[in-house]
Amino acid sequence: MVSPKNESDLHLLIINKVAESTTLDYKDPDALLHQHGKDEIAKDVSAMANSDGGEIIYGICENTNKLPDKIKWVQNRGLKETIEQIIDTRIIPKIEGLDIEEVPSDADKEKF
């Protein structure tokens, strides 16, 4: 698995053109802000958990060739807790071993 821990790891995904797969999914973070975003989060996480597991990275946008293109940072510090709450209340049975991590921007620690 990819498991990016810092901004350099995210840039490596872009530089190495690591494409989405059954265990890796990139999402524009704007998807988290839409009204249907809660349903999409639950659907995406559930689908990943019901397959081989993997990682969903909110904040990497794809180009027209479906390859990672750029990082799109967010500043909403309550977002992690919101995602946890959505998963806890909408996915049954609970997913064991689920880990949600924030990857901070090197240039601005308020962005992740």
JSON list of C-alpha atoms in Angstrom, two decimals:
[
{"chain": "A", "resi": 1, "resn": "MET", "atom": "CA", "xyz": [0.00, 0.00, 0.00]},
{"chain": "A", "resi": 2, "resn": "VAL", "atom": "CA", "xyz": [0.95, 3.60, -0.52]},
{"chain": "A", "resi": 3, "resn": "SER", "atom": "CA", "xyz": [0.33, 5.10, 2.96]},
{"chain": "A", "resi": 4, "resn": "PRO", "atom": "CA", "xyz": [1.52, 8.67, 2.39]},
{"chain": "A", "resi": 5, "resn": "LYS", "atom": "CA", "xyz": [2.78, 10.21, 5.62]},
{"chain": "A", "resi": 6, "resn": "ASN", "atom": "CA", "xyz": [4.02, 13.58, 4.37]},
{"chain": "A", "resi": 7, "resn": "GLU", "atom": "CA", "xyz": [3.83, 15.99, 1.46]},
{"chain": "A", "resi": 8, "resn": "SER", "atom": "CA", "xyz": [6.85, 14.39, -0.23]},
{"chain": "A", "resi": 9, "resn": "ASP", "atom": "CA", "xyz": [5.01, 11.06, -0.34]},
{"chain": "A", "resi": 10, "resn": "LEU", "atom": "CA", "xyz": [2.07, 12.76, -2.07]},
{"chain": "A", "resi": 11, "resn": "HIS", "atom": "CA", "xyz": [4.37, 14.40, -4.62]},
{"chain": "A", "resi": 12, "resn": "LEU", "atom": "CA", "xyz": [5.97, 11.01, -5.34]},
{"chain": "A", "resi": 13, "resn": "LEU", "atom": "CA", "xyz": [2.55, 9.63, -6.30]},
{"chain": "A", "resi": 14, "resn": "ILE", "atom": "CA", "xyz": [2.22, 12.45, -8.82]},
{"chain": "A", "resi": 15, "resn": "ILE", "atom": "CA", "xyz": [5.81, 12.31, -10.11]},
{"chain": "A", "resi": 16, "resn": "ASN", "atom": "CA", "xyz": [5.70, 8.52, -10.49]},
{"chain": "A", "resi": 17, "resn": "LYS", "atom": "CA", "xyz": [2.24, 8.70, -12.07]},
{"chain": "A", "resi": 18, "resn": "VAL", "atom": "CA", "xyz": [0.85, 6.09, -9.69]},
{"chain": "A", "resi": 19, "resn": "ALA", "atom": "CA", "xyz": [-2.54, 5.29, -11.18]},
{"chain": "A", "resi": 20, "resn": "GLU", "atom": "CA", "xyz": [-5.65, 4.35, -9.26]},
{"chain": "A", "resi": 21, "resn": "SER", "atom": "CA", "xyz": [-6.19, 0.66, -8.72]},
{"chain": "A", "resi": 22, "resn": "THR", "atom": "CA", "xyz": [-8.47, -1.63, -6.76]},
{"chain": "A", "resi": 23, "resn": "THR", "atom": "CA", "xyz": [-6.51, -0.64, -3.64]},
{"chain": "A", "resi": 24, "resn": "LEU", "atom": "CA", "xyz": [-5.90, 3.07, -4.35]},
{"chain": "A", "resi": 25, "resn": "ASP", "atom": "CA", "xyz": [-8.46, 5.78, -5.06]},
{"chain": "A", "resi": 26, "resn": "TYR", "atom": "CA", "xyz": [-7.90, 9.53, -5.46]},
{"chain": "A", "resi": 27, "resn": "LYS", "atom": "CA", "xyz": [-10.66, 11.98, -4.61]},
{"chain": "A", "resi": 28, "resn": "ASP", "atom": "CA", "xyz": [-10.96, 15.71, -5.08]},
{"chain": "A", "resi": 29, "resn": "PRO", "atom": "CA", "xyz": [-11.52, 17.09, -1.56]},
{"chain": "A", "resi": 30, "resn": "ASP", "atom": "CA", "xyz": [-14.40, 19.21, -2.86]},
{"chain": "A", "resi": 31, "resn": "ALA", "atom": "CA", "xyz": [-16.38, 15.95, -2.91]},
{"chain": "A", "resi": 32, "resn": "LEU", "atom": "CA", "xyz": [-16.40, 16.12, 0.88]},
{"chain": "A", "resi": 33, "resn": "LEU", "atom": "CA", "xyz": [-18.23, 19.44, 0.82]},
{"chain": "A", "resi": 34, "resn": "HIS", "atom": "CA", "xyz": [-21.15, 18.51, -1.44]},
{"chain": "A", "resi": 35, "resn": "GLN", "atom": "CA", "xyz": [-24.53, 17.59, -0.03]},
{"chain": "A", "resi": 36, "resn": "HIS", "atom": "CA", "xyz": [-24.24, 14.02, -1.30]},
{"chain": "A", "resi": 37, "resn": "GLY", "atom": "CA", "xyz": [-20.67, 13.82, 0.02]},
{"chain": "A", "resi": 38, "resn": "LYS", "atom": "CA", "xyz": [-21.66, 11.84, 3.11]},
{"chain": "A", "resi": 39, "resn": "ASP", "atom": "CA", "xyz": [-23.22, 9.11, 1.01]},
{"chain": "A", "resi": 40, "resn": "GLU", "atom": "CA", "xyz": [-20.21, 9.09, -1.33]},
{"chain": "A", "resi": 41, "resn": "ILE", "atom": "CA", "xyz": [-17.75, 8.76, 1.55]},
{"chain": "A", "resi": 42, "resn": "ALA", "atom": "CA", "xyz": [-19.68, 5.83, 3.01]},
{"chain": "A", "resi": 43, "resn": "LYS", "atom": "CA", "xyz": [-20.04, 4.20, -0.41]},
{"chain": "A", "resi": 44, "resn": "ASP", "atom": "CA", "xyz": [-16.36, 4.60, -1.29]},
{"chain": "A", "resi": 45, "resn": "VAL", "atom": "CA", "xyz": [-15.06, 3.38, 2.07]},
{"chain": "A", "resi": 46, "resn": "SER", "atom": "CA", "xyz": [-17.47, 0.44, 2.12]},
{"chain": "A", "resi": 47, "resn": "ALA", "atom": "CA", "xyz": [-16.51, -0.60, -1.41]},
{"chain": "A", "resi": 48, "resn": "MET", "atom": "CA", "xyz": [-12.82, -0.45, -0.57]},
{"chain": "A", "resi": 49, "resn": "ALA", "atom": "CA", "xyz": [-13.34, -2.45, 2.63]},
{"chain": "A", "resi": 50, "resn": "ASN", "atom": "CA", "xyz": [-15.41, -5.08, 0.82]},
{"chain": "A", "resi": 51, "resn": "SER", "atom": "CA", "xyz": [-12.69, -5.68, -1.75]},
{"chain": "A", "resi": 52, "resn": "ASP", "atom": "CA", "xyz": [-9.04, -6.10, -0.84]},
{"chain": "A", "resi": 53, "resn": "GLY", "atom": "CA", "xyz": [-8.93, -2.98, 1.33]},
{"chain": "A", "resi": 54, "resn": "GLY", "atom": "CA", "xyz": [-6.72, -0.11, 0.37]},
{"chain": "A", "resi": 55, "resn": "GLU", "atom": "CA", "xyz": [-6.48, 3.64, 0.56]},
{"chain": "A", "resi": 56, "resn": "ILE", "atom": "CA", "xyz": [-8.60, 6.59, -0.47]},
{"chain": "A", "resi": 57, "resn": "ILE", "atom": "CA", "xyz": [-6.68, 9.84, -0.72]},
{"chain": "A", "resi": 58, "resn": "TYR", "atom": "CA", "xyz": [-8.78, 13.00, -0.57]},
{"chain": "A", "resi": 59, "resn": "GLY", "atom": "CA", "xyz": [-6.70, 15.84, -1.94]},
{"chain": "A", "resi": 60, "resn": "ILE", "atom": "CA", "xyz": [-5.10, 14.47, -5.07]},
{"chain": "A", "resi": 61, "resn": "CYS", "atom": "CA", "xyz": [-6.76, 15.53, -8.30]},
{"chain": "A", "resi": 62, "resn": "GLU", "atom": "CA", "xyz": [-6.41, 13.59, -11.54]},
{"chain": "A", "resi": 63, "resn": "ASN", "atom": "CA", "xyz": [-5.76, 14.86, -15.03]},
{"chain": "A", "resi": 64, "resn": "THR", "atom": "CA", "xyz": [-7.73, 13.88, -18.15]},
{"chain": "A", "resi": 65, "resn": "ASN", "atom": "CA", "xyz": [-5.64, 10.69, -18.41]},
{"chain": "A", "resi": 66, "resn": "LYS", "atom": "CA", "xyz": [-6.84, 9.64, -14.93]},
{"chain": "A", "resi": 67, "resn": "LEU", "atom": "CA", "xyz": [-3.34, 10.06, -13.47]},
{"chain": "A", "resi": 68, "resn": "PRO", "atom": "CA", "xyz": [-2.56, 12.02, -10.30]},
{"chain": "A", "resi": 69, "resn": "ASP", "atom": "CA", "xyz": [-1.95, 15.62, -11.27]},
{"chain": "A", "resi": 70, "resn": "LYS", "atom": "CA", "xyz": [-1.87, 17.95, -8.29]},
{"chain": "A", "resi": 71, "resn": "ILE", "atom": "CA", "xyz": [-2.45, 18.28, -4.58]},
{"chain": "A", "resi": 72, "resn": "LYS", "atom": "CA", "xyz": [-5.50, 20.22, -3.49]},
{"chain": "A", "resi": 73, "resn": "TRP", "atom": "CA", "xyz": [-5.15, 21.22, 0.16]},
{"chain": "A", "resi": 74, "resn": "VAL", "atom": "CA", "xyz": [-7.99, 21.79, 2.63]},
{"chain": "A", "resi": 75, "resn": "GLN", "atom": "CA", "xyz": [-8.07, 23.76, 5.88]},
{"chain": "A", "resi": 76, "resn": "ASN", "atom": "CA", "xyz": [-11.13, 22.40, 7.67]},
{"chain": "A", "resi": 77, "resn": "ARG", "atom": "CA", "xyz": [-9.68, 20.99, 10.91]},
{"chain": "A", "resi": 78, "resn": "GLY", "atom": "CA", "xyz": [-12.96, 19.25, 11.76]},
{"chain": "A", "resi": 79, "resn": "LEU", "atom": "CA", "xyz": [-12.96, 17.25, 8.54]},
{"chain": "A", "resi": 80, "resn": "LYS", "atom": "CA", "xyz": [-11.22, 14.18, 9.96]},
{"chain": "A", "resi": 81, "resn": "GLU", "atom": "CA", "xyz": [-13.76, 13.88, 12.75]},
{"chain": "A", "resi": 82, "resn": "THR", "atom": "CA", "xyz": [-16.61, 14.40, 10.27]},
{"chain": "A", "resi": 83, "resn": "ILE", "atom": "CA", "xyz": [-15.32, 11.57, 8.08]},
{"chain": "A", "resi": 84, "resn": "GLU", "atom": "CA", "xyz": [-14.94, 9.30, 11.13]},
{"chain": "A", "resi": 85, "resn": "GLN", "atom": "CA", "xyz": [-18.50, 10.07, 12.21]},
{"chain": "A", "resi": 86, "resn": "ILE", "atom": "CA", "xyz": [-19.90, 9.40, 8.74]},
{"chain": "A", "resi": 87, "resn": "ILE", "atom": "CA", "xyz": [-18.13, 6.04, 8.58]},
{"chain": "A", "resi": 88, "resn": "ASP", "atom": "CA", "xyz": [-19.15, 5.08, 12.13]},
{"chain": "A", "resi": 89, "resn": "THR", "atom": "CA", "xyz": [-22.82, 5.90, 11.57]},
{"chain": "A", "resi": 90, "resn": "ARG", "atom": "CA", "xyz": [-23.34, 4.75, 7.97]},
{"chain": "A", "resi": 91, "resn": "ILE", "atom": "CA", "xyz": [-21.29, 1.57, 7.60]},
{"chain": "A", "resi": 92, "resn": "ILE", "atom": "CA", "xyz": [-22.42, -1.58, 9.38]},
{"chain": "A", "resi": 93, "resn": "PRO", "atom": "CA", "xyz": [-20.71, -3.72, 10.46]},
{"chain": "A", "resi": 94, "resn": "LYS", "atom": "CA", "xyz": [-17.89, -1.49, 11.66]},
{"chain": "A", "resi": 95, "resn": "ILE", "atom": "CA", "xyz": [-14.65, -1.67, 9.70]},
{"chain": "A", "resi": 96, "resn": "GLU", "atom": "CA", "xyz": [-11.83, -3.01, 11.84]},
{"chain": "A", "resi": 97, "resn": "GLY", "atom": "CA", "xyz": [-8.41, -1.41, 11.43]},
{"chain": "A", "resi": 98, "resn": "LEU", "atom": "CA", "xyz": [-9.66, 1.70, 9.66]},
{"chain": "A", "resi": 99, "resn": "ASP", "atom": "CA", "xyz": [-7.16, 4.55, 9.95]},
{"chain": "A", "resi": 100, "resn": "ILE", "atom": "CA", "xyz": [-7.75, 8.13, 8.87]},
{"chain": "A", "resi": 101, "resn": "GLU", "atom": "CA", "xyz": [-4.67, 10.32, 8.71]},
{"chain": "A", "resi": 102, "resn": "GLU", "atom": "CA", "xyz": [-4.09, 13.96, 7.89]},
{"chain": "A", "resi": 103, "resn": "VAL", "atom": "CA", "xyz": [-1.05, 14.69, 5.73]},
{"chain": "A", "resi": 104, "resn": "PRO", "atom": "CA", "xyz": [0.09, 18.26, 6.44]},
{"chain": "A", "resi": 105, "resn": "SER", "atom": "CA", "xyz": [1.42, 20.73, 3.90]},
{"chain": "A", "resi": 106, "resn": "ASP", "atom": "CA", "xyz": [5.09, 21.54, 4.38]},
{"chain": "A", "resi": 107, "resn": "ALA", "atom": "CA", "xyz": [4.51, 25.19, 3.48]},
{"chain": "A", "resi": 108, "resn": "ASP", "atom": "CA", "xyz": [1.40, 25.82, 5.60]},
{"chain": "A", "resi": 109, "resn": "LYS", "atom": "CA", "xyz": [0.69, 23.63, 8.63]},
{"chain": "A", "resi": 110, "resn": "GLU", "atom": "CA", "xyz": [-2.93, 24.84, 8.59]},
{"chain": "A", "resi": 111, "resn": "LYS", "atom": "CA", "xyz": [-3.45, 22.94, 5.35]},
{"chain": "A", "resi": 112, "resn": "PHE", "atom": "CA", "xyz": [-3.65, 19.20, 5.07]}
]
